[in-house]
GROMACS .gro file of C-alpha atoms in nm:
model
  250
    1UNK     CA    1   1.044   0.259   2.782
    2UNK     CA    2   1.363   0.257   2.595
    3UNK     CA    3   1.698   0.564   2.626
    4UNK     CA    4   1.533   0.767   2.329
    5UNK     CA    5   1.188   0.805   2.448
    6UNK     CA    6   1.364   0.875   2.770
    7UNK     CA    7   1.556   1.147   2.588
    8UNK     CA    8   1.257   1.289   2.387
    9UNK     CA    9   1.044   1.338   2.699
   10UNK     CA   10   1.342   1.543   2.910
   11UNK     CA   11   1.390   1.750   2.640
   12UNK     CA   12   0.974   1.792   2.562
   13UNK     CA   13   0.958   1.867   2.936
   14UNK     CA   14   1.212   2.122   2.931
   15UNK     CA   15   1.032   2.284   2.630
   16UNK     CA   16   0.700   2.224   2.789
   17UNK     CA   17   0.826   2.376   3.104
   18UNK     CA   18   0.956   2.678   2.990
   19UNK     CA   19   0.663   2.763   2.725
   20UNK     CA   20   0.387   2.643   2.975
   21UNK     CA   21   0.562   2.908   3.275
   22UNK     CA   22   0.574   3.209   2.970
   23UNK     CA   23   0.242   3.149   2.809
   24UNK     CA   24   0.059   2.811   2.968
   25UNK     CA   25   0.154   2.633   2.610
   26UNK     CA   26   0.309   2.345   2.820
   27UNK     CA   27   0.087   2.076   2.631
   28UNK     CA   28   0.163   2.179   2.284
   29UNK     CA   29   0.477   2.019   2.355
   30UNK     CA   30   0.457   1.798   2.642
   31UNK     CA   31   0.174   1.568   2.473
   32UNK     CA   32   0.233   1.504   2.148
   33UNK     CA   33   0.610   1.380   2.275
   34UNK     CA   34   0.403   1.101   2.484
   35UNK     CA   35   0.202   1.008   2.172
   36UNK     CA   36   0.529   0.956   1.999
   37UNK     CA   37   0.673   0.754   2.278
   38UNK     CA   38   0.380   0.469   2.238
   39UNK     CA   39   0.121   0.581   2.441
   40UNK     CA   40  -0.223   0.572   2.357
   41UNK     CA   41  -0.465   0.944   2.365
   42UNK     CA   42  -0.619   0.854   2.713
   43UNK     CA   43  -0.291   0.737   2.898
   44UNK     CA   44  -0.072   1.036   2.720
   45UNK     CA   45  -0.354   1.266   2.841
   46UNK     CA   46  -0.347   1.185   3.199
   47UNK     CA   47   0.029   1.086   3.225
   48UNK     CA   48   0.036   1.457   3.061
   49UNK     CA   49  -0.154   1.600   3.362
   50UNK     CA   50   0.028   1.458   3.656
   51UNK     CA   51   0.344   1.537   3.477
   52UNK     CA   52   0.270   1.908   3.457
   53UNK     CA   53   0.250   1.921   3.848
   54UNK     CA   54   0.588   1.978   3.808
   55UNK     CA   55   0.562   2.259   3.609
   56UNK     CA   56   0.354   2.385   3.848
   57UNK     CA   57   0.570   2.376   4.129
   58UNK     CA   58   0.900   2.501   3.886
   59UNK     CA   59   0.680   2.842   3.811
   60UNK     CA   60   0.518   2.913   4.106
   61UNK     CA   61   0.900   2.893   4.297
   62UNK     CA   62   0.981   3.089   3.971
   63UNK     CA   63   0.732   3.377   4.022
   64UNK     CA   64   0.758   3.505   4.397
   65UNK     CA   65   0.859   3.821   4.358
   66UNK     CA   66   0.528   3.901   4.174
   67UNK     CA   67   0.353   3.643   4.392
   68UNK     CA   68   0.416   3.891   4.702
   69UNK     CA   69   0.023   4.083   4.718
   70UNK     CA   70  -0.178   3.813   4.523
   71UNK     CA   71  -0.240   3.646   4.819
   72UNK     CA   72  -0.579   3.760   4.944
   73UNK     CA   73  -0.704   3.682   4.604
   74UNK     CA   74  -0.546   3.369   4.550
   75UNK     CA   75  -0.677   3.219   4.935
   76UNK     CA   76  -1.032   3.319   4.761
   77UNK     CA   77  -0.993   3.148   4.425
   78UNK     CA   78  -0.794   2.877   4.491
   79UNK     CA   79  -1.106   2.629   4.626
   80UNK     CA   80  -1.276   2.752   4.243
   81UNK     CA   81  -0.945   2.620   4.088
   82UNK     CA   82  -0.914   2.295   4.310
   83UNK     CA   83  -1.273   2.219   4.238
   84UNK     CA   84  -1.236   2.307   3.848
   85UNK     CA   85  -0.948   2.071   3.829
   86UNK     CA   86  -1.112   1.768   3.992
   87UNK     CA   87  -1.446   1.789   3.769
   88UNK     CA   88  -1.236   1.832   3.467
   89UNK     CA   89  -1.063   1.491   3.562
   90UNK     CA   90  -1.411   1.308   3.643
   91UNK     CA   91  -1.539   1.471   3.304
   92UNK     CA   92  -1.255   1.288   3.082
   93UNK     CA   93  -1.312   0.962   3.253
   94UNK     CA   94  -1.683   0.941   3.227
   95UNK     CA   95  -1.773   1.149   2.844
   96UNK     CA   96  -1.682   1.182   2.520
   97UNK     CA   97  -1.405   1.394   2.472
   98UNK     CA   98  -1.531   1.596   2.119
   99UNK     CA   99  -1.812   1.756   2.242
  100UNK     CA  100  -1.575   2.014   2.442
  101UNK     CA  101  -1.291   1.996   2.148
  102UNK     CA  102  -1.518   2.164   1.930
  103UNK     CA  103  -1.585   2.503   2.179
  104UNK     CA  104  -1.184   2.492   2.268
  105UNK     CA  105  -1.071   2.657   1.945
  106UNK     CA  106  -1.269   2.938   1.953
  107UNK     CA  107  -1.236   3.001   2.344
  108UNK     CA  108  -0.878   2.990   2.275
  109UNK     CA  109  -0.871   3.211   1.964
  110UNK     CA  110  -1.094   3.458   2.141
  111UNK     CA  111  -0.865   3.449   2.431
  112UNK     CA  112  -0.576   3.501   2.202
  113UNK     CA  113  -0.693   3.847   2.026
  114UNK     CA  114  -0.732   3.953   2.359
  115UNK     CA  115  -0.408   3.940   2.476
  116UNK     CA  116  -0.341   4.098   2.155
  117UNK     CA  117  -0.512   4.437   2.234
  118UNK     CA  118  -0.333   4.755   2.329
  119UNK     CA  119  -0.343   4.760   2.723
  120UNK     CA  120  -0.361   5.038   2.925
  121UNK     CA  121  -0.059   5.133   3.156
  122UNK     CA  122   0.041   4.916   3.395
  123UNK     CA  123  -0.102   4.995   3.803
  124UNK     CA  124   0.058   5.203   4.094
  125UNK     CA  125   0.062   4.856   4.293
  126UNK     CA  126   0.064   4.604   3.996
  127UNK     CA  127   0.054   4.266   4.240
  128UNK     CA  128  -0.271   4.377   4.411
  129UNK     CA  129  -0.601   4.191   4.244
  130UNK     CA  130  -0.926   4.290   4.355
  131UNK     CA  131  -1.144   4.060   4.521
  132UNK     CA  132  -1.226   3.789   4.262
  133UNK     CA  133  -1.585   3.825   4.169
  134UNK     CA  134  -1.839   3.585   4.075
  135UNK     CA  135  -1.847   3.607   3.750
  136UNK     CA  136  -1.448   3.600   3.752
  137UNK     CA  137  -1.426   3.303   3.997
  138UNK     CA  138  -1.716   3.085   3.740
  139UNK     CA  139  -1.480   3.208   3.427
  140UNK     CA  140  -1.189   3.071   3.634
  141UNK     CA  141  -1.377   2.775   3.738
  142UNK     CA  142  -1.466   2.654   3.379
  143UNK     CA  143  -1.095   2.739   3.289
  144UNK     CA  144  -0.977   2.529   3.515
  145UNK     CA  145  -1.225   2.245   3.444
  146UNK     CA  146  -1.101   2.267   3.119
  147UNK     CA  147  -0.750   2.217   3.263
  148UNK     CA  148  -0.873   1.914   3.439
  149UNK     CA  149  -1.029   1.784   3.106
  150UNK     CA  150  -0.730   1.831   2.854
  151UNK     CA  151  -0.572   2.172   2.923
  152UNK     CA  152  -0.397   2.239   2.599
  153UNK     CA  153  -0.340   2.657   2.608
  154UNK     CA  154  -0.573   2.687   2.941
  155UNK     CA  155  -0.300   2.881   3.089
  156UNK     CA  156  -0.349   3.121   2.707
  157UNK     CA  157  -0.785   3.123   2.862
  158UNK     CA  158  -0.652   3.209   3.209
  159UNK     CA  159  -0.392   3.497   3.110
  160UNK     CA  160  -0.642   3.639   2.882
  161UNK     CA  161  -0.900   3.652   3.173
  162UNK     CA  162  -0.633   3.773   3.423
  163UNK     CA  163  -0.531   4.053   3.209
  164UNK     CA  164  -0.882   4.187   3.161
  165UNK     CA  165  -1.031   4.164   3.515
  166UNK     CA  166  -0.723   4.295   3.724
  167UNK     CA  167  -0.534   4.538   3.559
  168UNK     CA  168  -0.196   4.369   3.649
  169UNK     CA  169   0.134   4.369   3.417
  170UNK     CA  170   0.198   4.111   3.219
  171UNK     CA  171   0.459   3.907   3.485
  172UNK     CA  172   0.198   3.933   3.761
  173UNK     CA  173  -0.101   3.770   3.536
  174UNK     CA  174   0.136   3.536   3.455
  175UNK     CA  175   0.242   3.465   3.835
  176UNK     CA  176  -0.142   3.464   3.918
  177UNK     CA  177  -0.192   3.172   3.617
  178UNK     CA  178   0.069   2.986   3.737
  179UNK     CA  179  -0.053   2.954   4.075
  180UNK     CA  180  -0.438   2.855   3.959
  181UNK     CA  181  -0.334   2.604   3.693
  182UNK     CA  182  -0.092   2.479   3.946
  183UNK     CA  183  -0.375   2.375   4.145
  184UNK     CA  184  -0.566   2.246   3.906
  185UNK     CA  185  -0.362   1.993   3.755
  186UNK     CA  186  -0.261   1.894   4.136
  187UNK     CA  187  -0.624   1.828   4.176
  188UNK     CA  188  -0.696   1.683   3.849
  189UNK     CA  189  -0.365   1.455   3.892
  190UNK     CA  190  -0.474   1.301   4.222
  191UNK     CA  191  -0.760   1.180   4.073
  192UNK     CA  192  -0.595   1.025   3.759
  193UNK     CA  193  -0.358   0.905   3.993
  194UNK     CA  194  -0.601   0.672   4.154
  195UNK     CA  195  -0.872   0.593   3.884
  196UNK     CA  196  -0.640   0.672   3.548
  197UNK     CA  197  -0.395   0.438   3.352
  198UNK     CA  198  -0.098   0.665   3.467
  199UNK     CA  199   0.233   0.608   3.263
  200UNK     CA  200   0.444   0.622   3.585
  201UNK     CA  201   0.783   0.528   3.415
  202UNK     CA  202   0.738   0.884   3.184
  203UNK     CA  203   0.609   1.096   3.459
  204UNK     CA  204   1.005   1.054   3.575
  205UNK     CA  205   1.126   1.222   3.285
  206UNK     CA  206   0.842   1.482   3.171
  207UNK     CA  207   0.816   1.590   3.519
  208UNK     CA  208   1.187   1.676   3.571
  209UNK     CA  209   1.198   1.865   3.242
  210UNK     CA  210   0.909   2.054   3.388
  211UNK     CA  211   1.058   2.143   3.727
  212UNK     CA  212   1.358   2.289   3.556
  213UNK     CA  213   1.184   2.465   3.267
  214UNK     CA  214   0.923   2.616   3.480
  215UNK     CA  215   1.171   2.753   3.671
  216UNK     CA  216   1.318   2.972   3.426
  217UNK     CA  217   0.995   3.084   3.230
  218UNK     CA  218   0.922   3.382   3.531
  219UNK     CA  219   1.272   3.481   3.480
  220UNK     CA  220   1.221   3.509   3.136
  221UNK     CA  221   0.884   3.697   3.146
  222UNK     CA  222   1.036   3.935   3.467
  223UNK     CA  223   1.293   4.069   3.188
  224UNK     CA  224   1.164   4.054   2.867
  225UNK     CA  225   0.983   4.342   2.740
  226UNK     CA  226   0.603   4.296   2.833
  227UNK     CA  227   0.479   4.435   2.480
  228UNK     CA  228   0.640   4.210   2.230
  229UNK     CA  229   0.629   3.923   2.493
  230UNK     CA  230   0.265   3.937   2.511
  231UNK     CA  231   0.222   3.986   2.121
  232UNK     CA  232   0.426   3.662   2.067
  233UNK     CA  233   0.204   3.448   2.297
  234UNK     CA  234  -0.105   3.642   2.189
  235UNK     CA  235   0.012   3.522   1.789
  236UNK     CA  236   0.096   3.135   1.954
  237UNK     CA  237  -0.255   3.123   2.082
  238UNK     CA  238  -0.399   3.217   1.753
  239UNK     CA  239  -0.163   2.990   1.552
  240UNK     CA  240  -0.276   2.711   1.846
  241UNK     CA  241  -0.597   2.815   1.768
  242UNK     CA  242  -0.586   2.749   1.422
  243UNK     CA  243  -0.447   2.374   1.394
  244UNK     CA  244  -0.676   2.277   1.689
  245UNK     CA  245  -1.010   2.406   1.453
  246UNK     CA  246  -0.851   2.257   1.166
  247UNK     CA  247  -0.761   1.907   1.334
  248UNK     CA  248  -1.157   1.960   1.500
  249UNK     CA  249  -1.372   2.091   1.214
  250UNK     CA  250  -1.153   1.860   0.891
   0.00000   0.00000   0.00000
């Protein structure tokens, strides 16, 4: 791996980083930059993965303040996210990948318009979730497969869901995501990291852009105004949305 590849992935990492933290668009960047640096889909795709354990770490320091009351629901979901993350990674060694690229575009379009719609006003105590339910831990346990598989805008799936089940502000479902996909791609990286052709040498790079652009995406969601925040990730989901069905269905 030569200085400019170097280079690009710091700077994709960064990027990555500090979209994935705001709107869990981390891939949109962080991928394509590994394609361009030589590697092939399947290596990019898991190098991506146990690169964005980084970003996990960078957002979740970033987002304690509206971590503080999440944690009775997180100690329940958590083992649904773990589990999603690990059978996501098992899925992309062992199938086909275009089966599930076909349903992604819609999911994520869907999940989009919904962060789109007017919201009611934020809660008394906006950091305390109800008990996840079973139909919200399953939604978050296919999300999170998903996030195992590929992930590209399952942080967009996961806000969506977040935003609709628990009445929290914007920088709380965010804090929530971060935490989820976190473990996820932790889970999903250990196993690449075993049975995967991991691209060690741009893990350094990716991952350190990452750590430090994860860690100012909270900031950046804790002070920007939640109603034009959310309508510019809600419009990046759908724009997402739109080159993945047109790269799928062409």
């Amino acid at each position: 791996m030569h200085w400019p590849d170097i280079g690009l992935l710091l700077a994709a990492g960064i990027l990555g980083g500090l979209t994935g933290s705001i709107a869990g668009l981390a891939s949109v960047a962080t991928y394509p930059a590994l394609l361009l640096a030589g590697l092939p889909p399947v290596a990019a795709n898991v190098t991506n993965t146990v690169s964005l354990v980084f970003n996990g770490v960078g957002s979740v320091l970033g987002s304690r303040p509206e971590l503080r009351g999440q944690a009775a629901w997180l100690l329940r979901i958590v083992p649904a996210a773990g589990l999603g993350g690990v059978a996501g990674a098992v899925l992309l060694l062992s199938t086909p990948a275009e089966g599930f690229e076909k349903v992604v575009p819609i999911l994520l379009g869907g999940s989009a318009v919904v962060i789109l719609l007017p919201r009611r006003a934020a809660p008394a105590h906006p950091g305390r979730r109800p008990s996840a339910g079973l139909w919200e831990s399953a939604a978050i346990l296919a999300i999170c497969v998903y996030g195992g598989y590929f992930g590209a805008a399952a942080g967009v799936l996961l806000l969506a869901l977040l935003l609709t089940t628990g009445g929290n502000t914007l920088a709380h479902a965010n804090a929530g995501k971060n935490v989820v996909l976190g473990v996820a791609n932790t889970a999903a990286a250990l196993v690449f990291a075993v049975a995967a052709p991991v691209h060690w040498l741009a893990v350094i790079p990716l991952g350190a852009g990452c750590l430090l652009g994860s860690r100012l995406g909270p900031v950046v969601v804790r002070h920007a105004p939640a109603g034009p925040l959310r309508v510019l990730i809600g419009l990046a989901g759908v724009a997402l949305a739109v080159k993945l069905g047109v790269d799928t269905y062409r």
